[in-house]
Coordinates of C-alpha atoms and ligand atoms in Angstrom, one line a residue:
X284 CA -23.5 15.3 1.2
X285 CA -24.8 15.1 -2.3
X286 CA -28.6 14.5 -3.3
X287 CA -29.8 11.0 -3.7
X288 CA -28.2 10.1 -7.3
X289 CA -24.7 10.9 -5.8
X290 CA -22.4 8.9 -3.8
X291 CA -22.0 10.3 0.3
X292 CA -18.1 11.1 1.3
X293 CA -18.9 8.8 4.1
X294 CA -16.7 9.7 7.5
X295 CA -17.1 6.1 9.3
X296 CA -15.9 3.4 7.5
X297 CA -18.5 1.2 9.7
X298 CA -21.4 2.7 7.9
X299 CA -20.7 1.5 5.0
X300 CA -22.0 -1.9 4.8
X301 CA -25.5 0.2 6.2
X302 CA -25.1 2.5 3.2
X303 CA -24.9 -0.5 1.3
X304 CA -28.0 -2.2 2.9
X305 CA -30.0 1.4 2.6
X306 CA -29.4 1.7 -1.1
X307 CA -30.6 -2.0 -1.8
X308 CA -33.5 -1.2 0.5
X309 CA -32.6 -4.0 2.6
X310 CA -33.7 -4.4 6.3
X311 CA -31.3 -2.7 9.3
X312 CA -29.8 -5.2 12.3
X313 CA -29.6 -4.5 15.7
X314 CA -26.2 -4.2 15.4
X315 CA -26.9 -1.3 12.0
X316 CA -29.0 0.4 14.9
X317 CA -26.2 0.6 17.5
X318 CA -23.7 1.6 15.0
X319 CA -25.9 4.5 13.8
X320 CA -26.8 5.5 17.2
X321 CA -22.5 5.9 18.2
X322 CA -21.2 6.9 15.2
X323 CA -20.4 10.9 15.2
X324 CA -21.2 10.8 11.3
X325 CA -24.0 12.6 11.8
X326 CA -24.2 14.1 8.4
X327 CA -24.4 10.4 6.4
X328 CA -26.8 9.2 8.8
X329 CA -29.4 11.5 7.4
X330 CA -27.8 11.3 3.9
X331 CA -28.9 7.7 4.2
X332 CA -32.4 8.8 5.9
X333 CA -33.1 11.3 3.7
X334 CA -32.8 9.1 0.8
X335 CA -35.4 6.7 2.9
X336 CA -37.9 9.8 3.9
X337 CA -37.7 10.5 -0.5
X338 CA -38.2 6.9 -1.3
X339 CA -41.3 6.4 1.2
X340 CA -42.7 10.6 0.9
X341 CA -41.3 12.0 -1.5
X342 CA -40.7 15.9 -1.2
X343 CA -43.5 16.0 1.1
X344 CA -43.9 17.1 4.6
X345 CA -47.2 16.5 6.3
X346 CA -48.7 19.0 9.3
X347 CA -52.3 19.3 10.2
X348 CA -54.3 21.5 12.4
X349 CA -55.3 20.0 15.7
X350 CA -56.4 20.1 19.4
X351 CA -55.2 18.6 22.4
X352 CA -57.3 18.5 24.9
X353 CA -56.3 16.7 27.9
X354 CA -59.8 15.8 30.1
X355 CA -58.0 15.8 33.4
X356 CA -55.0 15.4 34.9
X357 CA -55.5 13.4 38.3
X358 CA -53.5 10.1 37.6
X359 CA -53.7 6.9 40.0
X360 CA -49.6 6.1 38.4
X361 CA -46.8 8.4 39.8
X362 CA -44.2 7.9 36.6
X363 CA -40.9 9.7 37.5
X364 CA -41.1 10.6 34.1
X365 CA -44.0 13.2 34.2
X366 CA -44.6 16.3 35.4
X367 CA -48.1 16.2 34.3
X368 CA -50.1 13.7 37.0
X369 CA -51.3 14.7 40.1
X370 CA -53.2 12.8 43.0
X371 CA -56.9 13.6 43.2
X372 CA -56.5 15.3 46.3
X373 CA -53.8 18.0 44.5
X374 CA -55.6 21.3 45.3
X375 CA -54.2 21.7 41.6
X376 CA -55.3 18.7 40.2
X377 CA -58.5 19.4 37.6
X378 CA -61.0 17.1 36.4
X379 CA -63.6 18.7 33.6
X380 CA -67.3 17.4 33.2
X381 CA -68.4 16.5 30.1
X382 CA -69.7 20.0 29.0
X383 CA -66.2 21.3 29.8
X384 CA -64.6 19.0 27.2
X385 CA -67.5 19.7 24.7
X386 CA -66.3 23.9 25.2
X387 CA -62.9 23.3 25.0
X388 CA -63.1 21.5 22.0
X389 CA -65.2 24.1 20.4
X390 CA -62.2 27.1 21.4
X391 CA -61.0 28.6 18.3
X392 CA -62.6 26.2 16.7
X393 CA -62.7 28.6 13.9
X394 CA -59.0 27.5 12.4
X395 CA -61.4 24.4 11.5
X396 CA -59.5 21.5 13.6
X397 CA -59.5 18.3 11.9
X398 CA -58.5 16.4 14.7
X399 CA -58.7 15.8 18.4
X400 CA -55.7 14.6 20.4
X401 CA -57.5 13.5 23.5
X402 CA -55.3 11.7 26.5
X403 CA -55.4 12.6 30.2
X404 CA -53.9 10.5 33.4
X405 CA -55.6 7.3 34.8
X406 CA -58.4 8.9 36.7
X407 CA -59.6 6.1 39.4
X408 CA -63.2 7.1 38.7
X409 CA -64.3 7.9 35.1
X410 CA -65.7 5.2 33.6
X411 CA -65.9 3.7 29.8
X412 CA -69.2 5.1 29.9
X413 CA -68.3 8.4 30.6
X414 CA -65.5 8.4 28.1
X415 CA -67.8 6.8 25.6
X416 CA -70.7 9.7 26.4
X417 CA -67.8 12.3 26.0
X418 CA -66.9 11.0 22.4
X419 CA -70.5 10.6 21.6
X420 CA -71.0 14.4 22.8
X421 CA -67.9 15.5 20.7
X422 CA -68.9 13.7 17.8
X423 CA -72.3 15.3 17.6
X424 CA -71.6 18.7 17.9
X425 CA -68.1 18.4 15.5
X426 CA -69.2 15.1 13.2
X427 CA -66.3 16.0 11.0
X428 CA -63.2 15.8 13.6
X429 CA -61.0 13.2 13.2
X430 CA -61.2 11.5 17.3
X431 CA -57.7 10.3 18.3
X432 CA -58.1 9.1 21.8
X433 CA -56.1 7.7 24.7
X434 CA -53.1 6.5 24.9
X435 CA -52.7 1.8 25.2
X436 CA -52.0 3.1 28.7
X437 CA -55.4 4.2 29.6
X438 CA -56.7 1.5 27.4
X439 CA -55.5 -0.8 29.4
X440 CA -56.6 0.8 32.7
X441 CA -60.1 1.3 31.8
X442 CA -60.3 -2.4 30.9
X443 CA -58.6 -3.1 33.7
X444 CA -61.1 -1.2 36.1
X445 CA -64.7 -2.0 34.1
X446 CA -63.3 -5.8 34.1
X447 CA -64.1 -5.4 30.5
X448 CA -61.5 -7.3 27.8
X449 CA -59.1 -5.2 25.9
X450 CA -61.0 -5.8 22.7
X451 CA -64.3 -5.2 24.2
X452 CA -63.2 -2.0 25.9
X453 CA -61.6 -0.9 22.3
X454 CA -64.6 -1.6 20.2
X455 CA -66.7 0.0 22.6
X456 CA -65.0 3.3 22.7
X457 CA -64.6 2.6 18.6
X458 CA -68.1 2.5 18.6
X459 CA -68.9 5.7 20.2
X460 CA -66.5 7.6 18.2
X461 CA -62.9 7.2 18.5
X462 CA -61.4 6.5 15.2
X463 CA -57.6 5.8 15.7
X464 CA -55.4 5.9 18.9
X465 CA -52.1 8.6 19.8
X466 CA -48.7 7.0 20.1
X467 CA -47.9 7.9 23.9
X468 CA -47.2 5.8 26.9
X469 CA -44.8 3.1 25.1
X470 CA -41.7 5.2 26.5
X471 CA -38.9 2.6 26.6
X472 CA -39.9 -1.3 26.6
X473 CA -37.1 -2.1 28.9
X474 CA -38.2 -3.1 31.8
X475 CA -34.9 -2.4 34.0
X476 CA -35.6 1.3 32.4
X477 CA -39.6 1.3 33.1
X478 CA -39.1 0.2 36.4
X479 CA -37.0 3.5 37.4
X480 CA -39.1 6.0 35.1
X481 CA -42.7 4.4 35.0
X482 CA -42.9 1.5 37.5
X483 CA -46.3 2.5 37.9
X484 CA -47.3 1.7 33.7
X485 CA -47.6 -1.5 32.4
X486 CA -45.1 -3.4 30.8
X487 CA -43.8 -3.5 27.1
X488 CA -45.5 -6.4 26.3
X489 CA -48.7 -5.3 27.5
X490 CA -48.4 -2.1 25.7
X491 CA -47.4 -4.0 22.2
X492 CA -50.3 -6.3 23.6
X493 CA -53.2 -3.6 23.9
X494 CA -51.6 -1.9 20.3
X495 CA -52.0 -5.2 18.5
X496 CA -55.3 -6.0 19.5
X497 CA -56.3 -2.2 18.8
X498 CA -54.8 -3.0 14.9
X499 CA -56.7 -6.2 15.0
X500 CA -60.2 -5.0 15.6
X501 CA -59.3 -1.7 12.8
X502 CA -58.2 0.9 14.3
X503 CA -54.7 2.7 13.1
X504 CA -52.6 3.9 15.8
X505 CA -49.1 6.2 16.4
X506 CA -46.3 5.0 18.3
X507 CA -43.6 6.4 20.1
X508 CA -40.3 6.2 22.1
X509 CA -38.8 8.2 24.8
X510 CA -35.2 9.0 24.8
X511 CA -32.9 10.9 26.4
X512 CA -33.1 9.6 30.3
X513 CA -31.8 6.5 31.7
X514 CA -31.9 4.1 28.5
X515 CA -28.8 2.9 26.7
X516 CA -28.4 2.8 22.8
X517 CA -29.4 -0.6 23.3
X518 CA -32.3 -0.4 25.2
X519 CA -33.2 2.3 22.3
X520 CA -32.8 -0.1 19.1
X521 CA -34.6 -2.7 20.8
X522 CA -37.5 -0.9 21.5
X523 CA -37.2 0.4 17.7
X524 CA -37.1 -3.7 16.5
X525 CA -40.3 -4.4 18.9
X526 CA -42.3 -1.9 16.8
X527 CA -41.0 -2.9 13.9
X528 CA -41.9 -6.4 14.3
X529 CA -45.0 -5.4 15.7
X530 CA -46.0 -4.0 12.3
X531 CA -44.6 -6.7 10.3
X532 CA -47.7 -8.5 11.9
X533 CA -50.5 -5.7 12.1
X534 CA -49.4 -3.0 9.6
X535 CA -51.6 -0.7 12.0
X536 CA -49.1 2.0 13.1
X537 CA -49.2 5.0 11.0
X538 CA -46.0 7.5 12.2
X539 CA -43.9 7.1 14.9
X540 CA -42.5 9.8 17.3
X541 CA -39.5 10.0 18.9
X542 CA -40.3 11.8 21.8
X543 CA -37.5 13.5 24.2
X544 CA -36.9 13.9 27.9
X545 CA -37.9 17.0 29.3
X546 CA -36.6 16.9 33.1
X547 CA -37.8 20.4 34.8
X548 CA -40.4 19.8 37.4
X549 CA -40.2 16.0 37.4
X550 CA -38.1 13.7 39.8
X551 CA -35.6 13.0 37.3
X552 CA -34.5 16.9 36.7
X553 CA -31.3 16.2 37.5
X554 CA -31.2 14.2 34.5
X555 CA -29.7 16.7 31.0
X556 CA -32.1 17.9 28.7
X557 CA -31.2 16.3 25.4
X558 CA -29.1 18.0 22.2
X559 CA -29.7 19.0 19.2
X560 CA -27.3 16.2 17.8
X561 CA -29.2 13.3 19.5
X562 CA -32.4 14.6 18.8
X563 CA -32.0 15.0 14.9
X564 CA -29.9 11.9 15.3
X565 CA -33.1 10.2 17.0
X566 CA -35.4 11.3 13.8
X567 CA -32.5 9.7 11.2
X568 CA -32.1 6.6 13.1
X569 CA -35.8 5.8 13.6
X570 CA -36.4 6.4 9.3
X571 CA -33.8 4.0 8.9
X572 CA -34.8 1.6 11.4
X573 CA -38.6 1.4 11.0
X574 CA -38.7 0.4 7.1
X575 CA -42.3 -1.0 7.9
X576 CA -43.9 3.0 9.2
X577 CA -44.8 5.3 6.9
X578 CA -44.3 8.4 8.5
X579 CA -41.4 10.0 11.1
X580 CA -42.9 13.2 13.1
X581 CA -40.7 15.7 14.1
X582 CA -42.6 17.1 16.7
X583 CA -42.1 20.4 17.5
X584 CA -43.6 21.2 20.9
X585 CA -40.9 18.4 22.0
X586 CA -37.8 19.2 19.8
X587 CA -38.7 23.4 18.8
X588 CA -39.6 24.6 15.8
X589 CA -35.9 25.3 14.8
X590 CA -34.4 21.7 15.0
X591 CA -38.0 20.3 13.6
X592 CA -37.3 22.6 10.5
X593 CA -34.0 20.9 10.0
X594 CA -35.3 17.2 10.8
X595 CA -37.2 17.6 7.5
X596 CA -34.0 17.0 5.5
X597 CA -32.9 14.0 8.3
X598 CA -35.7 11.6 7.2
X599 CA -38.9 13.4 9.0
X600 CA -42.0 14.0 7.1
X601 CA -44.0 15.2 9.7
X602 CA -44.3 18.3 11.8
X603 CA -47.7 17.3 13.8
X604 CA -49.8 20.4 14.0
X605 CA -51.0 23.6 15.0
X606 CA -51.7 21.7 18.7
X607 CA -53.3 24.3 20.3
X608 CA -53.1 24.3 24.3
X609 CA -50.1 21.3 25.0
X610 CA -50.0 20.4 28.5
X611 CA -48.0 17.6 29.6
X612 CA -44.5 18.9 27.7
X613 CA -44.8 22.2 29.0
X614 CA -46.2 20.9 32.6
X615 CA -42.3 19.5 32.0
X616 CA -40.2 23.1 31.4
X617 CA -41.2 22.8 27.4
X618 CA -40.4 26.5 26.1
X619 CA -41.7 26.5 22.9
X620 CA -45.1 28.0 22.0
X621 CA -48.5 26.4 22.9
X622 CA -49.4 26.3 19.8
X623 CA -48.2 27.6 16.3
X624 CA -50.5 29.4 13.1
X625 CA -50.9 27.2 10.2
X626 CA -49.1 29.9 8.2
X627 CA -46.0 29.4 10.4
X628 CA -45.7 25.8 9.8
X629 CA -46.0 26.6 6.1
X630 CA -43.2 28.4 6.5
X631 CA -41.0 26.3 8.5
X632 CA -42.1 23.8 5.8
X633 CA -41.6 25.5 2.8
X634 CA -37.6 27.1 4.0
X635 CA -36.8 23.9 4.2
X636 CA -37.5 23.0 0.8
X637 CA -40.5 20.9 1.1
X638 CA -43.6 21.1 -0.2
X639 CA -46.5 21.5 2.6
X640 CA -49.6 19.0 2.8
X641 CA -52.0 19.2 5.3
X642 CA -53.5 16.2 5.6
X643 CA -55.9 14.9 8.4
X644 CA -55.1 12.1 10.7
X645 CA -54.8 9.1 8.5
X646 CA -52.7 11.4 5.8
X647 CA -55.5 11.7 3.4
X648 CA -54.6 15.8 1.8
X649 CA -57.9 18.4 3.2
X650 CA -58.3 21.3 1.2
X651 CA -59.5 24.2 3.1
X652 CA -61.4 27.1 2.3
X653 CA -61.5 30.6 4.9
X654 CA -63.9 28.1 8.0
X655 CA -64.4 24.7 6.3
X656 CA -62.3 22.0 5.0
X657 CA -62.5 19.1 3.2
X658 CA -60.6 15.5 3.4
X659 CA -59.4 14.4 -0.3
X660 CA -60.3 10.5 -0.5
Ligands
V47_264 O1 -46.6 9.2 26.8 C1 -44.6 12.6 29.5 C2 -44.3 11.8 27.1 C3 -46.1 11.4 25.9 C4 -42.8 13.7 29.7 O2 -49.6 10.2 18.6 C5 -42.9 13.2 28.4 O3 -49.6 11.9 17.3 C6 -40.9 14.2 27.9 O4 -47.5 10.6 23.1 N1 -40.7 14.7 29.1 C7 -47.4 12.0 25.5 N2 -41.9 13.4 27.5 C8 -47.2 12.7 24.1 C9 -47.4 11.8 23.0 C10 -47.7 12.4 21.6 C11 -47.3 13.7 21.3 C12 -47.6 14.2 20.1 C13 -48.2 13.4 19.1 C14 -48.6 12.1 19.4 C15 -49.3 11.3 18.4 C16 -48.3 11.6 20.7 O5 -45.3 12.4 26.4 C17 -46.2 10.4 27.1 C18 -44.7 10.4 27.5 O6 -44.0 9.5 26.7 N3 -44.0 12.5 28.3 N4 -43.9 13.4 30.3 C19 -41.6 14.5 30.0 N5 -41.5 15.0 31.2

C-alpha cells in the first residue's frame, strides 16, 4: 500500500466504488459496511482507513493515564456475556463503602491519574445518593480528575429504581461530579442477539435513548460495540449506522471502541476467541464507518498491546491508558497486563510511527511534570 498521495493496488474489485467514496470523503452505505466487513482485502481496508484516521488526527495517537475502579461487582442482570457479575449472595461477590472507593482511587495515585473510569454491576441497593456522595467524596480529595462514570446501563437502572427520570437522574449525578460517561453496555443493538447474550440489559433503543438524553443535558460520552459472539456482519453495520445517526443528531460521542468477545469463564466459552484479522478489521471498518466520531480506540487490555500497536496504522488513534487494575476483561480469561507504564505506551506509540499525545478525557493535550500535570485548553 502506498501513503495517502498514492493510488492503493486494490485486491477486490468491489471496493472500489468505497475507495471512491473515501477519497471524496463521502458517507459509507450499509451495503459499503458489509462489503468491508467480507472482503479478505484486508490491507486496502486500512489503506482507505488510514487515510480517514490522517484526515480526522493527523499523525497523532492519543493515550492517557487512568484508573478503573469498579465499586462492586454484585449485579441484579445475569448477561451470558460477562464473567464479571455475581449475585449478592456470591461468597465472592464484593461491594466497597464509600471510604474504600475514596482509597482505591488514591493507589498509586502518584503516576498523577487524570481520569477515573468508574462502572460496576447493577447493585439492587446503592442508591443515586450514594453514588452522588461517592463522586462528591472523589471529587474533593482529587478536584483535578477527570470523573467518567457508569455506563447508560446503570443509568438507566438507577432511574429506574429511584423512580427518578433519565434526565433528572443524569443531571443529578452531573451535579455532584461526573463529567462525561464510558462507552460500555451498548454490545450489539440487535435484539435477536441481546436476547441470547444480555436478555437481562435493556434494549438498543433504550440505550441510544439514555445516550441522547445524556448529550442533550451536556455531557460527552464513548460508545462501543461488541463483536465476535453470535452477531452477523449485518447485525454489526447496523449497530455502527445507529451510532452514527445518533451523532448526526447529538454530536455528543467522543471515540468509539470496538470491544471483543472474551469467552473464558462465561456461558458462552464455547464460543472462539476472536483473530487478529477481525479485530484490526473491526478498528478499519468502524473509522470508515463512523465519519461523524472523532476518535477510534484500540484498546489494548481487549485486543493486546501487539495488535493495538499495529491498529495505529488501520485507522486507530487511540490506545486508552495506563488502566490500572481492569477487572471485567480479565474476570473474562484477558491475558494481557493489568495495567501498562506510561513509558510503554510511548513506545508502542512511537514504533509505530506516531507521534504520542497524552491528552485527558475530552482530548485536550496535559503536560506533565515528575507528580502534577496540567490540561492544555
Ligand atoms: O459493557 C463485558 C464488555 C464492556 C465481556 O468508554 C466484555 O473509554 C468482552 O465499555 N468479553 C465494559 N467484553 C468495557 C467498556 C470500556 C472499556 C474501555 C474503555 C471504555 C471507554 C469503555 O466490556 C461491557 C461489555 O461490552 N464486556 N464482558 C467479555 N466477557
Amino acid at each position: 500500500m502506498g501513503n495517502s498521495n498514492q493510488q492503493p493496488v486494490i485486491d477486490d474489485a468491489r471496493l472500489g466504488s468505497v475507495l471512491q467514496k473515501v477519497q471524496a470523503g463521502h458517507r459509507l452505505s450499509f451495503e459499503d459496511g458489509v462489503t468491508l466487513y467480507s472482503t479478505p482485502d484486508i490491507l486496502s481496508v486500512g489503506y482507505m482507513a488510514n487515510l480517514v484516521r490522517e484526515r480526522i488526527n493527523g499523525n497523532r495517537t492519543f493515550f492517557n493515564v487512568n484508573r478503573h475502579i469498579n465499586p462492586t461487582d454484585v449485579c441484579v442482570a445475569s448477561c451470558r456475556l460477562c464473567a464479571f457479575g455475581k449475585k449478592k449472595k456470591d461468597p465472592k461477590a464484593y461491594t466497597m463503602s464509600l471510604d474504600e472507593v475514596w482509597e482505591t482511587a488514591g493507589r498509586g495515585y502518584s503516576e498523577a491519574v487524570t481520569e477515573f473510569h468508574i462502572v460496576g454491576g447493577l447493585h439492587p441497593e446503592l442508591t443515586v445518593d450514594w453514588y452522588c456522595e461517592m463522586l462528591r467524596g472523589l471529587k474533593e480529595r482529587f478536584p483535578l480528575v477527570h470523573l467518567k462514570a457508569f455506563t447508560m446501563v446503570e443509568i438507566s437502572y438507577l432511574a429506574q429504581r429511584s423512580r427518578t427520570p433519565i434526565r433528572e437522574t443524569l443531571e443529578r449525578l452531573h451535579a455532584a461530579g461526573m463529567e462525561s460517561l464510558p462507552g460500555g453496555g451498548a454490545e450489539i443493538f440487535s435484539e435477536r442477539v441481546r436476547r441470547i447474550i444480555c436478555d437481562h440489559k435493556i434494549d438498543g433503543r433504550e440505550w441510544l435513548e439514555v445516550a441522547r438524553v445524556a448529550h442533550q443535558v451536556g455531557l460527552k460520552s464513548n460508545c462501543t460495540m461488541l463483536y465476535g459472539h453470535i452477531e452477523s456482519v449485518e447485525d454489526r453495520v447496523d449497530h455502527l449506522v445507529k451510532l452514527r445517526e445518533l451523532q448526526d443528531d447529538t454530536r455528543g460521542f467522543v471515540t468509539f471502541i470496538p470491544l471483543a468477545f472474551h469467552p473464558d469463564n462465561t456461558p458462552l466459552q464455547h464460543i472462539s476467541k476472536t483473530t487478529g484479522f477481525d479485530d484490526i478489521r473491526n478498528i478499519a471498518v468502524a473509522r470508515l464507518m463512523l465519519d461523524n466520531i472523532p476518535h477510534i480506540k484500540a484498546y489494548w487490555v481487549m485486543m493486546t498491546p501487539k495488535i493495538a500497536q499495529i491498529a495505529q496504522r488501520f485507522g486507530a488513534d487511540d490506545l486508552d491508558g495506563t488502566v490500572v487494575e481492569e477487572k471485567i476483561y480479565h474476570d473474562a480469561g484477558a491475558t494481557t497486563s493489568q495495567s501498562l507504564r506510561r513509558n510503554e505506551l510511548l513506545r508502542l506509540i512511537r514504533e509505530a510511527g506516531r507521534e504520542p499525545v497524552e491528552r485527558d478525557t475530552l482530548y485536550r493535550p496535559v503536560e506533565r511534570t515528575e507528580t502534577t500535570f496540567t490540561v492544555l485548553v
